[in-house]
Amino acid sequence: MAKYLLLKHYRGAPDPVNNVPMDQWTPEEISAHMRYMHDFAARLEGTGEFVDAQALAPEGTFVRYDGEGRPPVTDGPFVETKDLIAGWMVIDVDSHERAVELAGELSAAPGAGGRPIHEWLELRPFLTAPPTITE
C-alpha cells in the first residue's frame, strides 16, 4: 500500500471545466457537493483506502523562526497558502494507477448547476524512505 495526498486548490491549478467559485453556488449546490465528498470518503473507508480528509478555513498565517529570543515572523512576500489550498484527502492504495483513478473520480464532484467540476487535483505520494546518498 502507498499513501497519496490529494490536494484541492482554490487557485494555482489550471481552471476546472465548471469554473464557478463556490461563493456563487446555491445552498443546494453546496449541499450536493459536500454529500458527494462525504459519500466518496465513506466508500473508500469501506475498501480500506481512506485515511483522512479535511477542508481548510480560508484564514491562515505563515510562521518562521527568526532567531533566539525574537518572536516568530508571520507572513511574507509570497502567495498565501490560504488562497491556494482548499482541502486535502489522504488515501492508501495498492498502486499509483489506483490513486490516479480515485483522483479522477474525486475531480468529478458536482458544482454549479449540479454539473461535475472536473477540477484539477494535485496528487502527491508520501515520501516512504529518506533518499540515500552514495559517493
Tab-separated table of N, CA, C and O in Angstrom:
chain	number	residue	atom	x	y	z
A	1	MET	N	0.849	-1.186	0.000
A	1	MET	CA	0.000	0.000	0.000
A	1	MET	C	0.890	1.242	0.000
A	1	MET	O	1.953	1.256	0.594
A	2	ALA	N	0.426	2.279	-0.666
A	2	ALA	CA	1.144	3.546	-0.716
A	2	ALA	C	0.177	4.676	-0.413
A	2	ALA	O	-0.960	4.672	-0.891
A	3	LYS	N	0.628	5.622	0.365
A	3	LYS	CA	-0.215	6.763	0.706
A	3	LYS	C	0.011	7.895	-0.284
A	3	LYS	O	1.141	8.164	-0.683
A	4	TYR	N	-1.098	8.549	-0.624
A	4	TYR	CA	-1.077	9.696	-1.526
A	4	TYR	C	-1.890	10.823	-0.916
A	4	TYR	O	-2.901	10.585	-0.254
A	5	LEU	N	-1.451	12.027	-1.190
A	5	LEU	CA	-2.166	13.232	-0.793
A	5	LEU	C	-2.845	13.800	-2.025
A	5	LEU	O	-2.203	14.011	-3.056
A	6	LEU	N	-4.150	14.016	-1.944
A	6	LEU	CA	-4.901	14.684	-2.998
A	6	LEU	C	-5.178	16.091	-2.507
A	6	LEU	O	-5.853	16.274	-1.495
A	7	LEU	N	-4.628	17.090	-3.183
A	7	LEU	CA	-4.804	18.490	-2.788
A	7	LEU	C	-5.833	19.162	-3.672
A	7	LEU	O	-5.749	19.110	-4.893
A	8	LYS	N	-6.803	19.807	-3.033
A	8	LYS	CA	-7.800	20.606	-3.744
A	8	LYS	C	-7.353	22.066	-3.656
A	8	LYS	O	-7.106	22.569	-2.577
A	9	HIS	N	-7.254	22.708	-4.785
A	9	HIS	CA	-6.747	24.076	-4.842
A	9	HIS	C	-7.881	25.078	-5.070
A	9	HIS	O	-8.789	24.820	-5.840
A	10	TYR	N	-7.803	26.220	-4.386
A	10	TYR	CA	-8.666	27.359	-4.722
A	10	TYR	C	-8.192	27.973	-6.033
A	10	TYR	O	-8.960	28.347	-6.883
A	11	ARG	N	-6.876	28.144	-6.134
A	11	ARG	CA	-6.276	28.678	-7.355
A	11	ARG	C	-4.850	28.180	-7.417
A	11	ARG	O	-4.322	27.637	-6.465
A	12	GLY	N	-4.228	28.359	-8.556
A	12	GLY	CA	-2.872	27.866	-8.726
A	12	GLY	C	-2.836	26.669	-9.654
A	12	GLY	O	-1.817	26.375	-10.255
A	13	ALA	N	-3.944	25.968	-9.774
A	13	ALA	CA	-4.060	24.862	-10.722
A	13	ALA	C	-4.753	25.391	-11.975
A	13	ALA	O	-5.334	26.484	-11.954
A	14	PRO	N	-4.714	24.636	-13.070
A	14	PRO	CA	-5.481	25.067	-14.247
A	14	PRO	C	-6.963	25.194	-13.900
A	14	PRO	O	-7.456	24.516	-12.990
A	15	ASP	N	-7.660	26.067	-14.589
A	15	ASP	CA	-9.088	26.262	-14.327
A	15	ASP	C	-9.863	24.973	-14.584
A	15	ASP	O	-9.621	24.292	-15.583
A	16	PRO	N	-10.817	24.646	-13.706
A	16	PRO	CA	-11.662	23.483	-13.956
A	16	PRO	C	-12.660	23.781	-15.071
A	16	PRO	O	-12.853	24.940	-15.455
A	17	VAL	N	-13.300	22.736	-15.570
A	17	VAL	CA	-14.289	22.898	-16.640
A	17	VAL	C	-15.471	23.736	-16.150
A	17	VAL	O	-15.880	24.698	-16.790
A	18	ASN	N	-16.016	23.384	-14.995
A	18	ASN	CA	-17.149	24.104	-14.405
A	18	ASN	C	-16.566	25.105	-13.396
A	18	ASN	O	-16.543	24.872	-12.204
A	19	ASN	N	-16.085	26.224	-13.911
A	19	ASN	CA	-15.287	27.167	-13.128
A	19	ASN	C	-16.136	28.292	-12.528
A	19	ASN	O	-15.969	29.454	-12.863
A	20	VAL	N	-17.045	27.927	-11.636
A	20	VAL	CA	-17.858	28.908	-10.919
A	20	VAL	C	-17.416	28.848	-9.459
A	20	VAL	O	-17.509	27.793	-8.830
A	21	PRO	N	-16.907	29.926	-8.881
A	21	PRO	CA	-16.470	29.910	-7.485
A	21	PRO	C	-17.584	29.477	-6.542
A	21	PRO	O	-18.755	29.809	-6.741
A	22	MET	N	-17.219	28.735	-5.508
A	22	MET	CA	-18.195	28.184	-4.578
A	22	MET	C	-19.037	29.262	-3.908
A	22	MET	O	-20.192	29.020	-3.586
A	23	ASP	N	-18.486	30.456	-3.731
A	23	ASP	CA	-19.286	31.509	-3.086
A	23	ASP	C	-20.432	31.988	-3.985
A	23	ASP	O	-21.271	32.773	-3.559
A	24	GLN	N	-20.488	31.498	-5.219
A	24	GLN	CA	-21.580	31.821	-6.127
A	24	GLN	C	-22.551	30.649	-6.305
A	24	GLN	O	-23.490	30.737	-7.089
A	25	TRP	N	-22.338	29.550	-5.592
A	25	TRP	CA	-23.218	28.391	-5.680
A	25	TRP	C	-24.433	28.607	-4.790
A	25	TRP	O	-24.377	29.334	-3.798
A	26	THR	N	-25.503	27.908	-5.107
A	26	THR	CA	-26.699	27.927	-4.254
A	26	THR	C	-26.451	27.009	-3.057
A	26	THR	O	-25.570	26.133	-3.103
A	27	PRO	N	-27.231	27.164	-1.993
A	27	PRO	CA	-27.086	26.244	-0.854
A	27	PRO	C	-27.290	24.777	-1.275
A	27	PRO	O	-26.612	23.889	-0.755
A	28	GLU	N	-28.172	24.531	-2.210
A	28	GLU	CA	-28.413	23.163	-2.682
A	28	GLU	C	-27.190	22.609	-3.403
A	28	GLU	O	-26.845	21.424	-3.264
A	29	GLU	N	-26.516	23.457	-4.201
A	29	GLU	CA	-25.315	23.020	-4.917
A	29	GLU	C	-24.182	22.716	-3.937
A	29	GLU	O	-23.454	21.725	-4.108
A	30	ILE	N	-24.054	23.519	-2.908
A	30	ILE	CA	-23.032	23.268	-1.884
A	30	ILE	C	-23.340	21.966	-1.160
A	30	ILE	O	-22.454	21.139	-0.944
A	31	SER	N	-24.610	21.751	-0.816
A	31	SER	CA	-25.004	20.510	-0.137
A	31	SER	C	-24.712	19.292	-1.004
A	31	SER	O	-24.217	18.275	-0.505
A	32	ALA	N	-25.017	19.377	-2.299
A	32	ALA	CA	-24.754	18.248	-3.209
A	32	ALA	C	-23.256	17.968	-3.303
A	32	ALA	O	-22.832	16.803	-3.311
A	33	HIS	N	-22.456	19.007	-3.342
A	33	HIS	CA	-21.002	18.852	-3.409
A	33	HIS	C	-20.490	18.180	-2.131
A	33	HIS	O	-19.701	17.221	-2.196
A	34	MET	N	-20.931	18.664	-0.995
A	34	MET	CA	-20.480	18.103	0.279
A	34	MET	C	-20.945	16.649	0.434
A	34	MET	O	-20.199	15.805	0.941
A	35	ARG	N	-22.144	16.349	-0.025
A	35	ARG	CA	-22.663	14.980	0.032
A	35	ARG	C	-21.793	14.053	-0.835
A	35	ARG	O	-21.451	12.950	-0.425
A	36	TYR	N	-21.430	14.522	-2.034
A	36	TYR	CA	-20.566	13.733	-2.918
A	36	TYR	C	-19.233	13.437	-2.225
A	36	TYR	O	-18.755	12.302	-2.247
A	37	MET	N	-18.637	14.467	-1.637
A	37	MET	CA	-17.350	14.295	-0.954
A	37	MET	C	-17.483	13.301	0.204
A	37	MET	O	-16.631	12.427	0.384
A	38	HIS	N	-18.547	13.429	0.983
A	38	HIS	CA	-18.781	12.525	2.113
A	38	HIS	C	-18.986	11.093	1.624
A	38	HIS	O	-18.409	10.146	2.174
A	39	ASP	N	-19.816	10.919	0.593
A	39	ASP	CA	-20.088	9.581	0.063
A	39	ASP	C	-18.824	8.944	-0.519
A	39	ASP	O	-18.600	7.746	-0.371
A	40	PHE	N	-18.006	9.741	-1.188
A	40	PHE	CA	-16.743	9.263	-1.739
A	40	PHE	C	-15.842	8.751	-0.617
A	40	PHE	O	-15.309	7.642	-0.682
A	41	ALA	N	-15.697	9.545	0.442
A	41	ALA	CA	-14.861	9.151	1.580
A	41	ALA	C	-15.422	7.907	2.262
A	41	ALA	O	-14.666	7.000	2.627
A	42	ALA	N	-16.739	7.836	2.413
A	42	ALA	CA	-17.363	6.675	3.064
A	42	ALA	C	-17.120	5.398	2.256
A	42	ALA	O	-16.838	4.334	2.829
A	43	ARG	N	-17.186	5.499	0.940
A	43	ARG	CA	-16.930	4.337	0.094
A	43	ARG	C	-15.483	3.875	0.253
A	43	ARG	O	-15.197	2.684	0.353
A	44	LEU	N	-14.537	4.837	0.318
A	44	LEU	CA	-13.135	4.476	0.491
A	44	LEU	C	-12.856	3.936	1.896
A	44	LEU	O	-11.966	3.105	2.074
A	45	GLU	N	-13.620	4.395	2.890
A	45	GLU	CA	-13.497	3.799	4.223
A	45	GLU	C	-13.853	2.322	4.153
A	45	GLU	O	-13.197	1.483	4.771
A	46	GLY	N	-14.880	2.008	3.367
A	46	GLY	CA	-15.319	0.620	3.213
A	46	GLY	C	-14.292	-0.269	2.535
A	46	GLY	O	-14.213	-1.465	2.824
A	47	THR	N	-13.495	0.279	1.646
A	47	THR	CA	-12.460	-0.510	0.956
A	47	THR	C	-11.122	-0.462	1.683
A	47	THR	O	-10.164	-1.107	1.258
A	48	GLY	N	-11.040	0.335	2.752
A	48	GLY	CA	-9.791	0.467	3.495
A	48	GLY	C	-8.801	1.426	2.857
A	48	GLY	O	-7.639	1.464	3.256
A	49	GLU	N	-9.248	2.216	1.870
A	49	GLU	CA	-8.335	3.117	1.161
A	49	GLU	C	-8.348	4.542	1.712
A	49	GLU	O	-7.498	5.344	1.351
A	50	PHE	N	-9.299	4.869	2.556
A	50	PHE	CA	-9.414	6.223	3.105
A	50	PHE	C	-8.568	6.337	4.362
A	50	PHE	O	-8.608	5.479	5.242
A	51	VAL	N	-7.787	7.419	4.458
A	51	VAL	CA	-7.005	7.688	5.661
A	51	VAL	C	-7.597	8.885	6.399
A	51	VAL	O	-7.952	8.794	7.567
A	52	ASP	N	-7.726	10.028	5.709
A	52	ASP	CA	-8.245	11.233	6.344
A	52	ASP	C	-8.540	12.276	5.271
A	52	ASP	O	-8.011	12.200	4.164
A	53	ALA	N	-9.371	13.236	5.614
A	53	ALA	CA	-9.656	14.360	4.721
A	53	ALA	C	-10.080	15.550	5.563
A	53	ALA	O	-10.684	15.380	6.616
A	54	GLN	N	-9.748	16.736	5.086
A	54	GLN	CA	-10.137	17.956	5.785
A	54	GLN	C	-10.328	19.073	4.776
A	54	GLN	O	-9.557	19.194	3.823
A	55	ALA	N	-11.336	19.872	5.015
A	55	ALA	CA	-11.467	21.147	4.308
A	55	ALA	C	-10.732	22.173	5.168
A	55	ALA	O	-10.682	22.041	6.392
A	56	LEU	N	-10.165	23.160	4.535
A	56	LEU	CA	-9.410	24.167	5.276
A	56	LEU	C	-10.144	25.495	5.292
A	56	LEU	O	-10.750	25.892	4.296
A	57	ALA	N	-10.073	26.186	6.428
A	57	ALA	CA	-10.655	27.517	6.545
A	57	ALA	C	-9.865	28.488	5.677
A	57	ALA	O	-8.679	28.286	5.419
A	58	PRO	N	-10.497	29.558	5.209
A	58	PRO	CA	-9.789	30.490	4.335
A	58	PRO	C	-8.690	31.297	5.031
A	58	PRO	O	-7.759	31.753	4.379
A	59	GLU	N	-8.744	31.445	6.354
A	59	GLU	CA	-7.709	32.237	7.026
A	59	GLU	C	-6.534	31.338	7.423
A	59	GLU	O	-6.686	30.153	7.647
A	60	GLY	N	-5.358	31.920	7.462
A	60	GLY	CA	-4.154	31.192	7.833
A	60	GLY	C	-2.972	32.143	7.864
A	60	GLY	O	-3.050	33.268	7.390
A	61	THR	N	-1.865	31.697	8.437
A	61	THR	CA	-0.682	32.537	8.584
A	61	THR	C	0.565	31.707	8.367
A	61	THR	O	0.670	30.596	8.884
A	62	PHE	N	1.518	32.230	7.611
A	62	PHE	CA	2.846	31.632	7.532
A	62	PHE	C	3.607	32.067	8.769
A	62	PHE	O	3.525	33.222	9.196
A	63	VAL	N	4.393	31.152	9.352
A	63	VAL	CA	5.196	31.459	10.531
A	63	VAL	C	6.605	30.932	10.285
A	63	VAL	O	6.785	29.845	9.736
A	64	ARG	N	7.608	31.719	10.721
A	64	ARG	CA	9.000	31.333	10.563
A	64	ARG	C	9.769	31.694	11.826
A	64	ARG	O	9.571	32.759	12.402
A	65	TYR	N	10.671	30.846	12.258
A	65	TYR	CA	11.582	31.126	13.365
A	65	TYR	C	12.498	32.262	12.933
A	65	TYR	O	13.041	32.254	11.827
A	66	ASP	N	12.693	33.258	13.816
A	66	ASP	CA	13.507	34.415	13.444
A	66	ASP	C	14.701	34.620	14.369
A	66	ASP	O	15.240	35.704	14.448
A	67	GLY	N	15.079	33.580	15.083
A	67	GLY	CA	16.280	33.682	15.914
A	67	GLY	C	15.960	33.643	17.389
A	67	GLY	O	14.850	33.951	17.829
A	68	GLU	N	16.959	33.286	18.149
A	68	GLU	CA	16.838	33.146	19.604
A	68	GLU	C	16.340	34.440	20.239
A	68	GLU	O	16.873	35.516	19.975
A	69	GLY	N	15.295	34.328	21.064
A	69	GLY	CA	14.772	35.473	21.798
A	69	GLY	C	13.937	36.431	20.966
A	69	GLY	O	13.512	37.470	21.470
A	70	ARG	N	13.704	36.129	19.717
A	70	ARG	CA	12.901	37.008	18.864
A	70	ARG	C	11.564	36.326	18.575
A	70	ARG	O	11.493	35.105	18.454
A	71	PRO	N	10.515	37.102	18.442
A	71	PRO	CA	9.215	36.494	18.141
A	71	PRO	C	9.214	35.924	16.720
A	71	PRO	O	9.973	36.392	15.859
A	72	PRO	N	8.393	34.900	16.483
A	72	PRO	CA	8.305	34.358	15.129
A	72	PRO	C	7.860	35.431	14.133
A	72	PRO	O	7.115	36.353	14.477
A	73	VAL	N	8.330	35.308	12.922
A	73	VAL	CA	7.912	36.193	11.837
A	73	VAL	C	6.665	35.582	11.213
A	73	VAL	O	6.585	34.370	11.021
A	74	THR	N	5.681	36.411	10.924
A	74	THR	CA	4.477	35.903	10.270
A	74	THR	C	4.298	36.564	8.913
A	74	THR	O	4.644	37.721	8.716
A	75	ASP	N	3.766	35.774	7.998
A	75	ASP	CA	3.507	36.182	6.618
A	75	ASP	C	4.797	36.598	5.917
A	75	ASP	O	5.884	36.442	6.437
A	76	GLY	N	4.673	37.089	4.708
A	76	GLY	CA	5.863	37.425	3.943
A	76	GLY	C	5.516	37.765	2.510
A	76	GLY	O	4.359	37.821	2.144
A	77	PRO	N	6.506	37.937	1.673
A	77	PRO	CA	6.282	38.355	0.278
A	77	PRO	C	6.071	37.167	-0.667
A	77	PRO	O	6.865	36.901	-1.540
A	78	PHE	N	5.006	36.410	-0.424
A	78	PHE	CA	4.739	35.248	-1.267
A	78	PHE	C	3.246	35.003	-1.308
A	78	PHE	O	2.485	35.557	-0.525
A	79	VAL	N	2.833	34.158	-2.226
A	79	VAL	CA	1.414	33.808	-2.342
A	79	VAL	C	0.987	33.091	-1.079
A	79	VAL	O	1.703	32.245	-0.550
A	80	GLU	N	-0.158	33.439	-0.564
A	80	GLU	CA	-0.665	32.836	0.662
A	80	GLU	C	-1.213	31.439	0.399
A	80	GLU	O	-2.033	31.242	-0.489
A	81	THR	N	-0.790	30.466	1.192
A	81	THR	CA	-1.322	29.115	1.065
A	81	THR	C	-2.830	29.122	1.283
A	81	THR	O	-3.559	28.402	0.626
A	82	LYS	N	-3.301	29.983	2.175
A	82	LYS	CA	-4.747	30.023	2.443
A	82	LYS	C	-5.527	30.391	1.191
A	82	LYS	O	-6.695	30.091	1.080
A	83	ASP	N	-4.880	31.055	0.232
A	83	ASP	CA	-5.521	31.389	-1.033
A	83	ASP	C	-5.413	30.258	-2.043
A	83	ASP	O	-6.050	30.308	-3.087
A	84	LEU	N	-4.576	29.267	-1.764
A	84	LEU	CA	-4.310	28.212	-2.732
A	84	LEU	C	-4.960	26.875	-2.391
A	84	LEU	O	-5.529	26.229	-3.244
A	85	ILE	N	-4.843	26.434	-1.155
A	85	ILE	CA	-5.272	25.092	-0.782
A	85	ILE	C	-6.647	25.132	-0.116
A	85	ILE	O	-6.824	25.744	0.927
A	86	ALA	N	-7.620	24.439	-0.721
A	86	ALA	CA	-8.981	24.400	-0.192
A	86	ALA	C	-9.167	23.237	0.765
A	86	ALA	O	-9.973	23.314	1.685
A	87	GLY	N	-8.442	22.171	0.556
A	87	GLY	CA	-8.572	20.999	1.403
A	87	GLY	C	-7.740	19.866	0.856
A	87	GLY	O	-7.071	20.001	-0.165
A	88	TRP	N	-7.802	18.735	1.552
A	88	TRP	CA	-6.992	17.601	1.158
A	88	TRP	C	-7.634	16.306	1.584
A	88	TRP	O	-8.507	16.284	2.442
A	89	MET	N	-7.187	15.230	0.952
A	89	MET	CA	-7.585	13.881	1.323
A	89	MET	C	-6.344	13.008	1.234
A	89	MET	O	-5.542	13.155	0.315
A	90	VAL	N	-6.194	12.108	2.196
A	90	VAL	CA	-5.112	11.142	2.166
A	90	VAL	C	-5.729	9.781	1.890
A	90	VAL	O	-6.697	9.385	2.545
A	91	ILE	N	-5.163	9.088	0.902
A	91	ILE	CA	-5.629	7.747	0.569
A	91	ILE	C	-4.461	6.784	0.685
A	91	ILE	O	-3.299	7.183	0.600
A	92	ASP	N	-4.759	5.528	0.890
A	92	ASP	CA	-3.750	4.479	1.000
A	92	ASP	C	-4.172	3.383	0.026
A	92	ASP	O	-5.135	2.661	0.277
A	93	VAL	N	-3.491	3.294	-1.100
A	93	VAL	CA	-3.923	2.433	-2.196
A	93	VAL	C	-2.804	1.480	-2.625
A	93	VAL	O	-1.645	1.650	-2.254
A	94	ASP	N	-3.168	0.503	-3.449
A	94	ASP	CA	-2.214	-0.506	-3.905
A	94	ASP	C	-1.270	-0.021	-4.990
A	94	ASP	O	-0.212	-0.608	-5.181
A	95	SER	N	-1.665	1.030	-5.728
A	95	SER	CA	-0.830	1.429	-6.862
A	95	SER	C	-1.044	2.894	-7.218
A	95	SER	O	-2.064	3.496	-6.853
A	96	HIS	N	-0.094	3.428	-7.972
A	96	HIS	CA	-0.227	4.790	-8.491
A	96	HIS	C	-1.434	4.877	-9.415
A	96	HIS	O	-2.171	5.871	-9.395
A	97	GLU	N	-1.662	3.845	-10.188
A	97	GLU	CA	-2.806	3.832	-11.103
A	97	GLU	C	-4.124	3.963	-10.345
A	97	GLU	O	-5.026	4.676	-10.780
A	98	ARG	N	-4.234	3.282	-9.199
A	98	ARG	CA	-5.452	3.387	-8.393
A	98	ARG	C	-5.584	4.798	-7.823
A	98	ARG	O	-6.685	5.354	-7.775
A	99	ALA	N	-4.483	5.396	-7.411
A	99	ALA	CA	-4.524	6.771	-6.896
A	99	ALA	C	-5.008	7.724	-7.980
A	99	ALA	O	-5.832	8.612	-7.720
A	100	VAL	N	-4.517	7.553	-9.207
A	100	VAL	CA	-4.950	8.397	-10.325
A	100	VAL	C	-6.435	8.192	-10.597
A	100	VAL	O	-7.181	9.151	-10.817
A	101	GLU	N	-6.880	6.948	-10.563
A	101	GLU	CA	-8.298	6.639	-10.781
A	101	GLU	C	-9.179	7.353	-9.756
A	101	GLU	O	-10.188	7.978	-10.105
A	102	LEU	N	-8.806	7.279	-8.487
A	102	LEU	CA	-9.604	7.924	-7.437
A	102	LEU	C	-9.548	9.438	-7.541
A	102	LEU	O	-10.561	10.115	-7.320
A	103	ALA	N	-8.397	9.994	-7.868
A	103	ALA	CA	-8.299	11.449	-8.036
A	103	ALA	C	-9.220	11.905	-9.162
A	103	ALA	O	-9.893	12.937	-9.053
A	104	GLY	N	-9.254	11.148	-10.245
A	104	GLY	CA	-10.149	11.485	-11.354
A	104	GLY	C	-11.604	11.459	-10.934
A	104	GLY	O	-12.398	12.324	-11.312
A	105	GLU	N	-11.958	10.479	-10.132
A	105	GLU	CA	-13.342	10.386	-9.654
A	105	GLU	C	-13.677	11.544	-8.716
A	105	GLU	O	-14.752	12.129	-8.806
A	106	LEU	N	-12.761	11.878	-7.824
A	106	LEU	CA	-12.989	12.992	-6.908
A	106	LEU	C	-13.102	14.313	-7.664
A	106	LEU	O	-13.864	15.198	-7.279
A	107	SER	N	-12.398	14.433	-8.767
A	107	SER	CA	-12.443	15.635	-9.604
A	107	SER	C	-13.832	15.903	-10.170
A	107	SER	O	-14.149	17.022	-10.541
A	108	ALA	N	-14.650	14.869	-10.224
A	108	ALA	CA	-15.981	14.984	-10.823
A	108	ALA	C	-17.060	15.386	-9.819
A	108	ALA	O	-18.246	15.323	-10.138
A	109	ALA	N	-16.682	15.835	-8.628
A	109	ALA	CA	-17.687	16.282	-7.653
A	109	ALA	C	-18.551	17.366	-8.292
A	109	ALA	O	-18.069	18.176	-9.081
A	110	PRO	N	-19.836	17.388	-7.964
A	110	PRO	CA	-20.720	18.382	-8.590
A	110	PRO	C	-20.439	19.789	-8.083
A	110	PRO	O	-20.017	19.989	-6.954
A	111	GLY	N	-20.688	20.737	-8.959
A	111	GLY	CA	-20.529	22.152	-8.630
A	111	GLY	C	-21.759	22.917	-9.062
A	111	GLY	O	-22.887	22.435	-8.945
A	112	ALA	N	-21.552	24.104	-9.603
A	112	ALA	CA	-22.654	24.962	-10.041
A	112	ALA	C	-23.516	24.226	-11.061
A	112	ALA	O	-23.012	23.545	-11.947
A	113	GLY	N	-24.813	24.348	-10.895
A	113	GLY	CA	-25.753	23.709	-11.804
A	113	GLY	C	-25.806	22.201	-11.656
A	113	GLY	O	-26.418	21.529	-12.473
A	114	GLY	N	-25.137	21.654	-10.637
A	114	GLY	CA	-25.108	20.215	-10.439
A	114	GLY	C	-24.180	19.493	-11.399
A	114	GLY	O	-24.080	18.272	-11.365
A	115	ARG	N	-23.484	20.241	-12.236
A	115	ARG	CA	-22.556	19.644	-13.202
A	115	ARG	C	-21.214	19.350	-12.526
A	115	ARG	O	-20.786	20.091	-11.655
A	116	PRO	N	-20.532	18.286	-12.966
A	116	PRO	CA	-19.210	17.989	-12.395
A	116	PRO	C	-18.259	19.173	-12.571
A	116	PRO	O	-18.281	19.851	-13.599
A	117	ILE	N	-17.443	19.393	-11.560
A	117	ILE	CA	-16.477	20.493	-11.619
A	117	ILE	C	-15.348	20.161	-12.589
A	117	ILE	O	-14.886	21.014	-13.320
A	118	HIS	N	-14.909	18.907	-12.596
A	118	HIS	CA	-13.725	18.490	-13.367
A	118	HIS	C	-12.532	19.358	-12.976
A	118	HIS	O	-11.797	19.851	-13.822
A	119	GLU	N	-12.358	19.521	-11.650
A	119	GLU	CA	-11.238	20.320	-11.169
A	119	GLU	C	-9.950	19.513	-11.221
A	119	GLU	O	-9.961	18.291	-11.182
A	120	TRP	N	-8.848	20.230	-11.328
A	120	TRP	CA	-7.541	19.604	-11.277
A	120	TRP	C	-7.184	19.376	-9.815
A	120	TRP	O	-7.285	20.284	-9.000
A	121	LEU	N	-6.798	18.159	-9.473
A	121	LEU	CA	-6.335	17.837	-8.130
A	121	LEU	C	-4.847	17.512	-8.205
A	121	LEU	O	-4.392	16.870	-9.153
A	122	GLU	N	-4.110	17.955	-7.231
A	122	GLU	CA	-2.693	17.622	-7.173
A	122	GLU	C	-2.546	16.302	-6.427
A	122	GLU	O	-3.012	16.172	-5.298
A	123	LEU	N	-1.926	15.334	-7.050
A	123	LEU	CA	-1.724	14.006	-6.478
A	123	LEU	C	-0.252	13.850	-6.136
A	123	LEU	O	0.608	13.923	-7.012
A	124	ARG	N	0.034	13.669	-4.839
A	124	ARG	CA	1.433	13.572	-4.411
A	124	ARG	C	1.617	12.359	-3.518
A	124	ARG	O	0.908	12.209	-2.520
A	125	PRO	N	2.594	11.511	-3.842
A	125	PRO	CA	2.868	10.364	-2.973
A	125	PRO	C	3.581	10.815	-1.708
A	125	PRO	O	4.326	11.797	-1.719
A	126	PHE	N	3.327	10.103	-0.623
A	126	PHE	CA	4.076	10.337	0.605
A	126	PHE	C	5.490	9.814	0.390
A	126	PHE	O	5.700	8.812	-0.287
A	127	LEU	N	6.448	10.465	0.964
A	127	LEU	CA	7.825	10.002	0.923
A	127	LEU	C	7.908	8.782	1.836
A	127	LEU	O	7.578	8.861	3.025
A	128	THR	N	8.336	7.651	1.293
A	128	THR	CA	8.316	6.420	2.087
A	128	THR	C	9.654	6.091	2.722
A	128	THR	O	9.722	5.395	3.693
A	129	ALA	N	10.728	6.570	2.135
A	129	ALA	CA	12.053	6.321	2.700
A	129	ALA	C	12.925	7.527	2.417
A	129	ALA	O	12.798	8.155	1.365
A	130	PRO	N	13.794	7.875	3.331
A	130	PRO	CA	14.668	9.017	3.055
A	130	PRO	C	15.573	8.702	1.869
A	130	PRO	O	15.955	7.552	1.658
A	131	PRO	N	15.899	9.712	1.105
A	131	PRO	CA	16.808	9.481	-0.028
A	131	PRO	C	18.170	9.039	0.470
A	131	PRO	O	18.617	9.458	1.545
A	132	THR	N	18.795	8.168	-0.284
A	132	THR	CA	20.125	7.717	0.098
A	132	THR	C	21.171	8.467	-0.714
A	132	THR	O	20.946	8.798	-1.876
A	133	ILE	N	22.278	8.730	-0.085
A	133	ILE	CA	23.366	9.438	-0.737
A	133	ILE	C	24.536	8.476	-0.873
A	133	ILE	O	24.978	7.871	0.117
A	134	THR	N	25.000	8.330	-2.091
A	134	THR	CA	26.181	7.475	-2.311
A	134	THR	C	27.290	8.335	-2.896
A	134	THR	O	27.043	9.289	-3.608
A	135	GLU	N	28.500	7.973	-2.566
A	135	GLU	CA	29.631	8.739	-3.064
A	135	GLU	C	30.364	7.991	-4.136
A	135	GLU	O	30.345	6.844	-4.261
